[in-house]
Coordinates of C-alpha atoms in Angstrom, one line a residue:
M1 CA -6.4 22.1 -1.2
K2 CA -4.9 20.0 -3.3
T3 CA -4.1 17.4 -0.9
L4 CA -7.9 17.6 0.5
K5 CA -9.2 17.0 -3.2
S6 CA -6.8 13.9 -3.6
V7 CA -8.0 12.7 -0.1
G8 CA -11.4 13.3 -1.2
Y9 CA -10.9 11.5 -4.8
L10 CA -9.2 8.5 -2.8
L11 CA -12.2 7.8 -0.2
A12 CA -15.2 8.8 -2.0
L13 CA -16.0 5.6 -3.4
P14 CA -15.2 3.5 -0.4
V15 CA -17.4 5.6 1.4
L16 CA -20.0 5.1 -1.1
L17 CA -19.7 1.3 -1.2
V18 CA -19.7 1.1 2.5
A19 CA -23.1 3.4 2.6
L20 CA -24.7 0.9 0.0
W21 CA -23.8 -1.9 2.1
W22 CA -25.0 -0.1 5.0
V23 CA -28.5 0.5 3.3
G24 CA -28.5 -3.2 2.1
T25 CA -28.1 -4.8 5.4
S26 CA -30.3 -2.8 7.3
G27 CA -33.6 -4.2 6.8
E28 CA -34.2 -7.9 7.3
P29 CA -30.8 -9.8 8.9
N30 CA -28.8 -12.0 6.3
F31 CA -26.9 -14.8 8.1
F32 CA -24.3 -14.8 5.2
V33 CA -23.7 -10.8 4.6
P34 CA -23.1 -9.5 8.0
T35 CA -23.8 -5.7 8.8
P36 CA -20.7 -2.8 8.9
V37 CA -21.0 -2.4 12.5
Q38 CA -20.8 -6.3 13.3
L39 CA -17.8 -6.4 10.7
V40 CA -16.3 -3.8 12.8
D41 CA -17.0 -5.5 16.0
T42 CA -15.4 -8.7 14.8
F43 CA -12.6 -7.3 12.9
G44 CA -10.5 -6.6 15.9
P45 CA -10.9 -9.4 18.1
T46 CA -10.2 -11.6 15.2
W47 CA -7.0 -10.4 14.0
F48 CA -5.4 -8.3 16.8
E49 CA -5.5 -11.3 19.0
G50 CA -2.8 -13.4 17.8
R51 CA -3.5 -13.8 14.2
I52 CA -1.3 -11.1 13.0
S53 CA 1.9 -13.0 14.1
T54 CA 0.4 -16.5 13.0
D55 CA -1.4 -15.9 10.3
V56 CA -0.7 -12.2 8.4
I57 CA 2.8 -11.8 8.8
P58 CA 4.0 -15.4 7.1
S59 CA 1.5 -14.8 4.7
V60 CA 3.1 -11.5 3.8
G61 CA 6.4 -12.9 4.2
R62 CA 5.8 -15.5 1.7
L63 CA 4.1 -13.2 -0.7
V64 CA 7.2 -10.8 -0.6
V65 CA 9.5 -13.5 -1.0
G66 CA 7.4 -15.3 -4.4
V67 CA 7.0 -11.8 -6.0
L68 CA 10.8 -10.6 -5.7
L69 CA 11.7 -14.1 -6.9
A70 CA 9.5 -13.8 -9.8
I71 CA 10.5 -10.1 -10.5
V72 CA 14.2 -11.2 -10.4
L73 CA 13.9 -14.3 -12.2
G74 CA 11.9 -12.9 -15.2
V75 CA 13.7 -9.6 -16.0
V76 CA 17.0 -11.9 -15.9
L77 CA 15.6 -14.4 -18.4
G78 CA 13.3 -11.7 -20.1
L79 CA 17.1 -9.8 -21.2
L80 CA 18.5 -13.0 -21.8
V81 CA 15.7 -14.4 -24.3
G82 CA 14.9 -10.8 -25.5
L83 CA 18.5 -10.4 -26.4
N84 CA 19.1 -13.5 -28.4
R85 CA 16.7 -14.2 -31.2
T86 CA 17.9 -17.7 -31.7
L87 CA 17.3 -18.3 -28.0
R88 CA 13.7 -16.1 -28.3
A89 CA 12.9 -18.8 -31.3
L90 CA 14.0 -22.1 -29.3
T91 CA 12.1 -21.3 -25.8
E92 CA 8.9 -19.2 -27.4
P93 CA 6.8 -22.8 -27.7
V94 CA 7.9 -23.6 -24.4
F95 CA 6.9 -20.6 -22.6
E96 CA 3.7 -20.4 -24.1
F97 CA 2.9 -24.1 -22.8
F98 CA 3.8 -23.3 -19.1
R99 CA 2.2 -19.9 -19.4
A100 CA -1.2 -21.6 -20.5
L101 CA -0.8 -24.0 -17.6
P102 CA -2.9 -22.6 -14.7
P103 CA -0.5 -22.5 -11.4
P104 CA -3.1 -24.0 -9.2
V105 CA -2.7 -27.4 -11.3
L106 CA 0.8 -27.2 -10.2
I107 CA 0.1 -27.3 -6.3
P108 CA 0.2 -31.2 -6.1
V109 CA 3.0 -31.9 -8.1
L110 CA 4.8 -29.0 -6.3
M111 CA 3.7 -31.0 -3.3
L112 CA 5.2 -34.0 -4.1
L113 CA 8.6 -32.5 -5.2
I114 CA 9.2 -30.0 -2.6
G115 CA 6.9 -31.1 0.2
V116 CA 4.1 -29.3 2.2
N117 CA 6.0 -26.5 3.5
D118 CA 6.7 -22.6 2.8
S119 CA 9.0 -23.1 0.2
M120 CA 6.5 -25.1 -1.9
K121 CA 4.3 -22.2 -1.2
V122 CA 6.6 -19.8 -2.6
A123 CA 7.1 -21.9 -5.6
V124 CA 3.3 -21.8 -6.2
I125 CA 3.8 -17.9 -6.1
V126 CA 6.6 -17.5 -8.4
S127 CA 5.3 -20.3 -11.1
G128 CA 2.3 -18.1 -11.8
A129 CA 3.8 -14.6 -11.2
I130 CA 6.9 -14.7 -13.4
W131 CA 5.0 -14.8 -16.7
P132 CA 3.8 -11.1 -16.9
V133 CA 7.3 -10.1 -15.8
L134 CA 9.3 -12.4 -18.0
L135 CA 7.0 -11.8 -21.2
N136 CA 6.8 -8.2 -20.9
T137 CA 10.6 -8.2 -20.5
I138 CA 11.0 -10.1 -23.8
E139 CA 8.6 -7.8 -25.3
G140 CA 10.1 -4.6 -23.9
V141 CA 13.7 -5.7 -24.8
R142 CA 12.3 -6.5 -29.0
S143 CA 10.4 -3.2 -29.1
I144 CA 13.5 -1.2 -28.5
D145 CA 13.9 1.7 -30.9
P146 CA 16.7 0.3 -33.6
V147 CA 17.9 4.0 -33.8
Q148 CA 18.8 3.6 -30.0
N149 CA 20.5 0.3 -30.9
E150 CA 22.4 1.7 -33.8
T151 CA 23.6 5.3 -31.7
S152 CA 24.8 2.9 -28.8
R153 CA 26.9 0.7 -31.8
S154 CA 28.6 3.9 -33.3
Y155 CA 29.6 5.3 -29.6
G156 CA 31.3 1.7 -29.0
I157 CA 29.0 1.1 -26.1
S158 CA 28.5 -2.6 -25.8
G159 CA 28.2 -5.6 -23.4
F160 CA 27.0 -4.8 -19.7
A161 CA 27.2 -1.0 -20.5
R162 CA 24.6 -1.3 -23.1
I163 CA 22.2 -3.4 -21.3
R164 CA 22.5 -1.2 -17.8
Y165 CA 22.4 2.2 -19.7
Q166 CA 20.2 1.7 -23.2
V167 CA 18.2 -1.8 -22.9
V168 CA 16.8 -2.0 -19.5
P169 CA 16.1 2.0 -19.2
S170 CA 14.5 1.5 -22.6
A171 CA 12.4 -1.9 -21.4
M172 CA 11.5 -0.6 -17.9
P173 CA 7.8 0.9 -18.9
T174 CA 7.1 -2.3 -20.4
V175 CA 8.5 -4.2 -17.7
M176 CA 6.8 -2.3 -14.7
A177 CA 3.4 -3.0 -16.7
G178 CA 4.1 -6.7 -16.0
I179 CA 5.5 -6.2 -12.4
R180 CA 2.0 -4.5 -11.7
Q181 CA 0.1 -7.8 -12.9
C182 CA 2.7 -10.0 -10.9
L183 CA 1.3 -8.3 -7.6
S184 CA -2.0 -9.2 -8.2
I185 CA -1.5 -12.8 -9.3
G186 CA 1.0 -13.4 -6.5
L187 CA -1.5 -12.3 -3.9
I188 CA -4.3 -14.9 -5.7
L189 CA -1.9 -17.5 -5.6
M190 CA -0.7 -16.6 -2.0
V191 CA -4.3 -17.5 -0.6
I192 CA -4.7 -20.4 -3.0
S193 CA -1.5 -22.4 -1.9
E194 CA -2.5 -22.2 1.9
M195 CA -6.1 -23.5 1.1
F196 CA -4.0 -27.2 0.4
A197 CA -2.6 -28.6 3.3
S198 CA -1.4 -26.0 5.3
S199 CA -2.3 -25.4 8.8
S200 CA -1.8 -21.3 9.0
G201 CA -2.0 -18.4 6.7
L202 CA -4.7 -16.0 5.5
G203 CA -6.1 -18.5 2.7
F204 CA -6.3 -21.5 5.4
T205 CA -7.8 -19.1 8.1
I206 CA -10.5 -18.0 6.0
V207 CA -11.5 -21.5 4.7
Q208 CA -11.5 -22.5 8.3
F209 CA -13.8 -19.3 9.3
Q210 CA -16.2 -20.8 6.0
R211 CA -16.0 -24.5 7.0
S212 CA -17.3 -23.3 10.9
F213 CA -19.7 -20.7 9.4
A214 CA -18.1 -17.9 11.1
I215 CA -19.4 -15.7 8.6
P216 CA -18.1 -12.2 9.8
E217 CA -15.0 -13.6 11.0
M218 CA -14.7 -14.8 7.0
W219 CA -15.3 -11.5 5.7
S220 CA -13.1 -10.0 8.0
G221 CA -10.4 -12.1 6.3
I222 CA -11.3 -11.0 2.8
I223 CA -11.0 -7.3 4.2
V224 CA -7.8 -8.0 5.3
L225 CA -6.7 -9.3 1.9
G226 CA -8.2 -6.2 0.3
L227 CA -6.0 -3.7 2.4
I228 CA -2.8 -5.9 1.9
G229 CA -3.5 -5.5 -1.7
V230 CA -4.3 -1.7 -1.5
V231 CA -1.1 -1.3 0.3
M232 CA 0.8 -3.2 -2.5
S233 CA -0.7 -1.0 -4.9
F234 CA 0.4 2.3 -3.2
I235 CA 3.9 0.8 -2.9
F236 CA 4.2 0.2 -6.2
Q237 CA 2.9 3.3 -7.7
W238 CA 5.5 5.0 -5.4
A239 CA 8.3 3.3 -6.7
E240 CA 7.1 3.2 -10.5
R241 CA 6.9 7.3 -10.2
R242 CA 10.9 6.9 -9.4
V243 CA 11.8 4.1 -11.2
L244 CA 10.1 6.0 -14.6
R245 CA 10.8 9.6 -13.5
W246 CA 12.6 10.2 -16.7
Y247 CA 9.9 8.6 -18.8
N248 CA 7.0 10.2 -17.5
G249 CA 8.8 13.6 -17.8
L250 CA 9.7 12.5 -21.4
K251 CA 5.6 12.1 -21.6
E252 CA 4.9 15.2 -20.3
V253 CA 7.4 17.3 -22.6
E254 CA 6.0 15.4 -25.8
N255 CA 2.2 16.0 -24.6
A256 CA 3.4 19.9 -24.1
V257 CA 4.5 20.2 -27.7

């Protein structure tokens, strides 16, 4: 019963939106908005006859590499900066400057420095997706309970052991919030990077459909992007529940008291 209820909550809004879409397109045909039936008929031939291997998988591969690099670099740099007050004071103005730059603005620069290749597209993803992870890690390290720091000093816990057993777990809830933002930013930048000087990928294909007025095919590409975002969200929620199992348990105990 509980499983059925969860499935009902999961599917209720999508079913409602599809029903509204069906009703809205049931009257006079609109060239720019296909009906659900048209989209379903178009989806299979468009994506399952070669484009999965030539467009979808390479795009997802670049997205995964870019997001993982952004997470690793953001956490490592965030720990270094967050633990060093002097380094934090020196880097804060620089971080604020680069964080304020829209990542698409850097695409022409990265094209000149790296070239038009997969490395450039990954660099675009990293240049924008790193900031929520980096800044949230710094903030998470800064907001560690001073009592925990004093306790660690009292027990002689220092160096890497302190980072592993005290700093990282304490900052992890904030870090995971940054990673959640990183995923959505990475997906957006993946599409944008493929719209510039590219010959494959989801972003390139969707733009090509739009320019050739293949409207149902264009909408099907948008659906593919949405499905990728949903899968990423479910994977993140699964990982978050396991990484923060201790934190969620602590919250449940505090709420029960």
